[in-house]
PDB file of C-alpha atoms and ligand atoms in Angstrom:
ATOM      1  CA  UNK A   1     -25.512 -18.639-192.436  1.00 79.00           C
ATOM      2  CA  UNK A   2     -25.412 -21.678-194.994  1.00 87.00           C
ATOM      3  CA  UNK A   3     -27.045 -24.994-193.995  1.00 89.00           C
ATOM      4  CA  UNK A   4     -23.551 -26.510-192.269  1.00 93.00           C
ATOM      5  CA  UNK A   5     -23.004 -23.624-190.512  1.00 94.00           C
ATOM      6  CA  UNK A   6     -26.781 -23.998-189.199  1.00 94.00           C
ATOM      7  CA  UNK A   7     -26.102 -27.667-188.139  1.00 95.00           C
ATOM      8  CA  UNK A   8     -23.155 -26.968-186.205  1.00 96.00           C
ATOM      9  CA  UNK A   9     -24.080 -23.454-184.311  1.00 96.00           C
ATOM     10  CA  UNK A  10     -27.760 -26.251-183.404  1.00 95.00           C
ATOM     11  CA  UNK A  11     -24.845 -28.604-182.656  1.00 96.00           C
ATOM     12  CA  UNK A  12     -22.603 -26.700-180.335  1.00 96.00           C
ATOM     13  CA  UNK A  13     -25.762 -25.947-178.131  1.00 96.00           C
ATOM     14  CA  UNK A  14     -26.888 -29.821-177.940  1.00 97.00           C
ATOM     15  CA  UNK A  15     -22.961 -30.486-176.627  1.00 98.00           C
ATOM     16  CA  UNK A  16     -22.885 -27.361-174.761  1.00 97.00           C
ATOM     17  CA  UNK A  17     -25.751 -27.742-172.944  1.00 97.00           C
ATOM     18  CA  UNK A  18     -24.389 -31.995-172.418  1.00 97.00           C
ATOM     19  CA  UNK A  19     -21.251 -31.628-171.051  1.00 96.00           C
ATOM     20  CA  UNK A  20     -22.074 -28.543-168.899  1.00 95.00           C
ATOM     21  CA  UNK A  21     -20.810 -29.136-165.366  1.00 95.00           C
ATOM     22  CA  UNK A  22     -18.862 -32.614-166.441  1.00 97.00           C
ATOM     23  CA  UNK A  23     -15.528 -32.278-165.603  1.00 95.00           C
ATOM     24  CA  UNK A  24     -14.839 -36.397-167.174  1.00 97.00           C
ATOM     25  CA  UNK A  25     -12.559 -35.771-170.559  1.00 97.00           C
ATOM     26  CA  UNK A  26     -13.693 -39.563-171.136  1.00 97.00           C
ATOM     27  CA  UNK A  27     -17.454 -38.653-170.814  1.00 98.00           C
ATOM     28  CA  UNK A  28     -17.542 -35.426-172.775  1.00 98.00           C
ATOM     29  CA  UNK A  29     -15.161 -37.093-175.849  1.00 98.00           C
ATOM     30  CA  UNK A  30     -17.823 -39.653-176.391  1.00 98.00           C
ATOM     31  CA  UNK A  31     -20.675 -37.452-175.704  1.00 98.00           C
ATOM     32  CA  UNK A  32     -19.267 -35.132-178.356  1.00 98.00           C
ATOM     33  CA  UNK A  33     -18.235 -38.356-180.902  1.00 98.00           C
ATOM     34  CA  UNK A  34     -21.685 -39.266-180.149  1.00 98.00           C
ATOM     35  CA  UNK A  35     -23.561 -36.169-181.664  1.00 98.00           C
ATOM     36  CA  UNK A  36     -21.447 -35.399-184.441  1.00 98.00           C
ATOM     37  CA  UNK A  37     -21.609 -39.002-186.180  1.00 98.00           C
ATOM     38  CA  UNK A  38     -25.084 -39.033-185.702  1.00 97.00           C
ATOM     39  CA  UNK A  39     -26.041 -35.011-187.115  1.00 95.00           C
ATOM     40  CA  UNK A  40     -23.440 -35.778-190.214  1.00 96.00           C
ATOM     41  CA  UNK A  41     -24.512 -38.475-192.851  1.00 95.00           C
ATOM     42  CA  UNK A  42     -21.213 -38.403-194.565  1.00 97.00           C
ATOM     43  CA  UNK A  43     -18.697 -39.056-191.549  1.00 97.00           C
ATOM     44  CA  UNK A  44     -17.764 -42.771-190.798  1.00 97.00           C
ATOM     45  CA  UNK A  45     -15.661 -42.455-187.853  1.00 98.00           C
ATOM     46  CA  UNK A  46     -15.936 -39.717-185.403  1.00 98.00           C
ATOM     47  CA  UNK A  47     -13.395 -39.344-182.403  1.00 98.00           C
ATOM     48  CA  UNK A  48     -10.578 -39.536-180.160  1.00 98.00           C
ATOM     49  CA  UNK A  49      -6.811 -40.822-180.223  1.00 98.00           C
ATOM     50  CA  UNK A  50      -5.676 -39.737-176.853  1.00 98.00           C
ATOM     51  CA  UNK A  51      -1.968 -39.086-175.761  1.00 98.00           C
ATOM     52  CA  UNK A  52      -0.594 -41.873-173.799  1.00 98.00           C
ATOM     53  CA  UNK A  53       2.905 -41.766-173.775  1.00 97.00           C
ATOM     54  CA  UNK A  54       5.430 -38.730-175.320  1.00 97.00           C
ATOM     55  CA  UNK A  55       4.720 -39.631-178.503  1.00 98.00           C
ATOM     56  CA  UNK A  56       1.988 -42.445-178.630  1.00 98.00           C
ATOM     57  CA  UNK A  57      -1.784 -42.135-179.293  1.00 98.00           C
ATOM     58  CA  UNK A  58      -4.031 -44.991-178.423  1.00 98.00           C
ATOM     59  CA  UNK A  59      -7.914 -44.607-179.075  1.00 98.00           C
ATOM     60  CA  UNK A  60     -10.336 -43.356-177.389  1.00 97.00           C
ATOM     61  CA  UNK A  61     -13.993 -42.824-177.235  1.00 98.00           C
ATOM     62  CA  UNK A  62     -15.492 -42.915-181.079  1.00 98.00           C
ATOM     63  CA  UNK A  63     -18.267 -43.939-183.321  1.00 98.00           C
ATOM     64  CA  UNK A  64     -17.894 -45.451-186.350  1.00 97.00           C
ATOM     65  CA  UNK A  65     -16.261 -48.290-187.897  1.00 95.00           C
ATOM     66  CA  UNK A  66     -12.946 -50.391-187.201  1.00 93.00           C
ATOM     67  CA  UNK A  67      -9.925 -47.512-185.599  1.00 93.00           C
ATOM     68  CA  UNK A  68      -6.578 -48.640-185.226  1.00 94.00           C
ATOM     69  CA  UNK A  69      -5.612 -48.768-181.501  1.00 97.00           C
ATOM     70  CA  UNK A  70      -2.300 -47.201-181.326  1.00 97.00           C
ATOM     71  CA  UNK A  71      -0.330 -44.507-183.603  1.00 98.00           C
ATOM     72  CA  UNK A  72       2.866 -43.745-182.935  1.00 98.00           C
ATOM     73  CA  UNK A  73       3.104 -39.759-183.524  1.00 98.00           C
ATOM     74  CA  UNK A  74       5.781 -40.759-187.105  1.00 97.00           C
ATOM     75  CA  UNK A  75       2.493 -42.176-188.264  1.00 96.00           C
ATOM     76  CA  UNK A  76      -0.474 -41.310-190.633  1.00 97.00           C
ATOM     77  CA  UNK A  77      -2.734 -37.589-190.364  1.00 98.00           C
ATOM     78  CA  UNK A  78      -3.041 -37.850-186.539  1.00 98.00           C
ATOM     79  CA  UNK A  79       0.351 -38.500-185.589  1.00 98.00           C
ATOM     80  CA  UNK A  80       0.983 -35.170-188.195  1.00 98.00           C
ATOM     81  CA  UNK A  81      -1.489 -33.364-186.037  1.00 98.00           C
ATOM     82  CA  UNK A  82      -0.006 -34.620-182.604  1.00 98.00           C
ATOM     83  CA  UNK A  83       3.723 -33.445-184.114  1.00 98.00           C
ATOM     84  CA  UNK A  84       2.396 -30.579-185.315  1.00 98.00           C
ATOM     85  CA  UNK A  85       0.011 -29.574-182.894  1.00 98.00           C
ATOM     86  CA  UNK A  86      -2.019 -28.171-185.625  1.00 98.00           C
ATOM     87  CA  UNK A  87      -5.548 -28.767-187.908  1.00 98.00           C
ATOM     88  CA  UNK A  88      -5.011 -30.981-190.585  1.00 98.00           C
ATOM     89  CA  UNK A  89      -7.499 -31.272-193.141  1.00 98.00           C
ATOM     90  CA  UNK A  90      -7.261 -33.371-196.346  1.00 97.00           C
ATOM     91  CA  UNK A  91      -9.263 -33.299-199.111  1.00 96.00           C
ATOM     92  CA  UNK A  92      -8.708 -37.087-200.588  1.00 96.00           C
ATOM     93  CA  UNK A  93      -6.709 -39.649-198.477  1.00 96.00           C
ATOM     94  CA  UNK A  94      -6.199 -41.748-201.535  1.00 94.00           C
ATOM     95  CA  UNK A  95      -3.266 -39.045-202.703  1.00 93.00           C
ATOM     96  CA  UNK A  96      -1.722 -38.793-199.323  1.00 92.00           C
ATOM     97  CA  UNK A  97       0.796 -41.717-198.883  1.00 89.00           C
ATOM     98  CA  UNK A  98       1.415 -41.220-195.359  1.00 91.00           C
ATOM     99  CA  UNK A  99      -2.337 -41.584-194.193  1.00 91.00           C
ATOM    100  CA  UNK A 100      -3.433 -45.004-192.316  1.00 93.00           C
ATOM    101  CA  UNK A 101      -6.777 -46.045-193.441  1.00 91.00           C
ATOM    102  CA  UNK A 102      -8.843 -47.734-191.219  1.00 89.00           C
ATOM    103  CA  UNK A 103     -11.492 -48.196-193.679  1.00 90.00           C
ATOM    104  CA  UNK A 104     -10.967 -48.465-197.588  1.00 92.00           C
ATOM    105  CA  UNK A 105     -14.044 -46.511-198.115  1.00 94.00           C
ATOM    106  CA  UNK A 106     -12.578 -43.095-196.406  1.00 95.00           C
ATOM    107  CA  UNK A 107     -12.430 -40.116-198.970  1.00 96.00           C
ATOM    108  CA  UNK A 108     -11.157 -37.063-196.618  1.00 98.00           C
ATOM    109  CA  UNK A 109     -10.161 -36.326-193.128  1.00 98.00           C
ATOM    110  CA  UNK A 110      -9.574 -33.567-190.752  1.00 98.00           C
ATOM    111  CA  UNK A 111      -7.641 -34.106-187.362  1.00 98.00           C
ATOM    112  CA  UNK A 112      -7.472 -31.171-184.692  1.00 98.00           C
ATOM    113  CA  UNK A 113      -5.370 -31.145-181.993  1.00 98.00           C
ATOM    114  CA  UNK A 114      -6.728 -30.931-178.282  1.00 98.00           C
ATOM    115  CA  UNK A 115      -4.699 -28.764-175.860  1.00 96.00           C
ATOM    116  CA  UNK A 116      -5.313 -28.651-172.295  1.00 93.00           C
ATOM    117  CA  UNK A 117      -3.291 -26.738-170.154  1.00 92.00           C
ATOM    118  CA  UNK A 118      -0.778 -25.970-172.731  1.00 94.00           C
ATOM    119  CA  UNK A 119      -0.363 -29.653-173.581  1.00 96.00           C
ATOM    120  CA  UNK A 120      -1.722 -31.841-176.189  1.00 98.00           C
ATOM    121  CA  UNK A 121      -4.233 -34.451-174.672  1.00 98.00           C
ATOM    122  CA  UNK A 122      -5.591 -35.924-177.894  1.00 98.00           C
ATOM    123  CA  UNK A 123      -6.306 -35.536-181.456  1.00 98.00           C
ATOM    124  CA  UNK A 124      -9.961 -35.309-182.529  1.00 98.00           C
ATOM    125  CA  UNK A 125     -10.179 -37.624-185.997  1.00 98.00           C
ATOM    126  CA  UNK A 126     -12.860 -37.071-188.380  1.00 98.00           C
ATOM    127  CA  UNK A 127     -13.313 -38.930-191.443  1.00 98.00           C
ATOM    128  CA  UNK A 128     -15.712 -38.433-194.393  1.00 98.00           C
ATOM    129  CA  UNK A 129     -17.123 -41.167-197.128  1.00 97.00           C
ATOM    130  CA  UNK A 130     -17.082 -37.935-199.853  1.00 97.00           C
ATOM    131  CA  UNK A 131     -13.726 -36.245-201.271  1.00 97.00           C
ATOM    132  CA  UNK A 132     -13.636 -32.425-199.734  1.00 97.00           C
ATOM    133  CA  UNK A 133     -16.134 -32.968-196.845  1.00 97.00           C
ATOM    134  CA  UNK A 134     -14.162 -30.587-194.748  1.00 98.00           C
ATOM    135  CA  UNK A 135     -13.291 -26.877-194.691  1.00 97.00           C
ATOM    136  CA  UNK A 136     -12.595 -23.573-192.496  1.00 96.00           C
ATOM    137  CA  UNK A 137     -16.532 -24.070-191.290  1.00 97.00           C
ATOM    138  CA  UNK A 138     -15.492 -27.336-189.878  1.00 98.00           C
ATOM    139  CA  UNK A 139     -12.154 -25.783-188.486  1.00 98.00           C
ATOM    140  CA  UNK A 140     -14.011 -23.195-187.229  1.00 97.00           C
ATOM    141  CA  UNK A 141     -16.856 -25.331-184.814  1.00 97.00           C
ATOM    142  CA  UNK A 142     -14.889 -28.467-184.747  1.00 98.00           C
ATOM    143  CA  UNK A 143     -12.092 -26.326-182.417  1.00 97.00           C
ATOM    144  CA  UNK A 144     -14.838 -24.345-180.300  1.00 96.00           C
ATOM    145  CA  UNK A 145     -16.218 -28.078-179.588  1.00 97.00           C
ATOM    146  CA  UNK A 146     -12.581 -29.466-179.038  1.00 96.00           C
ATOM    147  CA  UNK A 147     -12.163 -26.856-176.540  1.00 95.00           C
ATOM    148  CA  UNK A 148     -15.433 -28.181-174.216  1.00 95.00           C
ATOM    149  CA  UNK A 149     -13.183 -31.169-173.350  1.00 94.00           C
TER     150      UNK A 149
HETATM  151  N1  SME M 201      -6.632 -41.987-190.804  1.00 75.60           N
HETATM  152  C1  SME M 201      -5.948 -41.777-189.550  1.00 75.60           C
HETATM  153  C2  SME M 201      -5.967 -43.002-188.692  1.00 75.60           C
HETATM  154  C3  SME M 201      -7.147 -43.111-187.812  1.00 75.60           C
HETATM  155  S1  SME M 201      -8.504 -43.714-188.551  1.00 75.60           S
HETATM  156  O1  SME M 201      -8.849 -43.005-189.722  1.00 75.60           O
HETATM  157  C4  SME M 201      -9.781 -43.861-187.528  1.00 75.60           C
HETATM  158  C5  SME M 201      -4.519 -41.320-189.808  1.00 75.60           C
HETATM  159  O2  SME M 201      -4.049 -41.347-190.943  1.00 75.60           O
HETATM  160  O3  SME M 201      -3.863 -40.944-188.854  1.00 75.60           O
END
């Protein structure tokens, strides 16, 4: 096990053991926002764009700096992942010409989608100060703690 796979498997039993018995989506997104920004030195925003409308996301609970407050699902890496219903993970935002960037000083960024009930709720948005920040590993736990919500 290398040393990210160590933080997040120490990670996903701190949120585990959080959000057991909370049946709040509001509560458990920004417990979970909560305790990944702070474990991760290289993330500067950490959270949730949730489904409003059929094809709106407005933002939800996060930590980090400035987040837009609505994007239409045409728009930028989360609306992708809302269309899509699928992880998107980009290794430098400064290629992709379709990504919204809420802060200048973003390098990479992985959305997931979060289904409940067969229908997509939200998008869990992860951004990273370093180029390549995110990978399979991060797929891998960053789904298993979507799924809590
Ligand atoms: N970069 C996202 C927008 C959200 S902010 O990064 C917090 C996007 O392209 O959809």
């Amino acid at each position: 096990m290398n040393g990210k796979e160590k933080k997040y498997t120490e990670l996903m039993n701190n949120i585990r053991a959080l959000v057991e018995g909370e049946d709040d989506i509001i509560s458990k997104m920004s417990t979970i926002a909560c305790e990944i920004f702070h474990e991760f030195d290289h993330m500067n925003w950490v959270g949730f764009y949730r489904r409003t409308g059929e094809r709106t996301l407005k933002v939800g609970p996060y930590q980090g700096g400035h987040g837009c407050l609505v994007i239409d699902f045409d728009r930028g890496v989360c609306g992708r992942c809302a269309r899509e219903q699928k992880v998107q993970i980009e290794n430098d935002v400064t290629k992709l010409p379709y990504h919204i960037a809420c802060s200048s000083e973003t390098r990479s960024e992985i959305v997931l989608p979060v289904i409940k009930n067969g229908e997509l709720i939200a998008v869990f948005d992860i951004d990273s100060l370093i180029p390549d920040a995110f990978d399979e590993t991060d797929e891998k736990y960053l789904t298993e703690i979507a799924g809590l919500i």
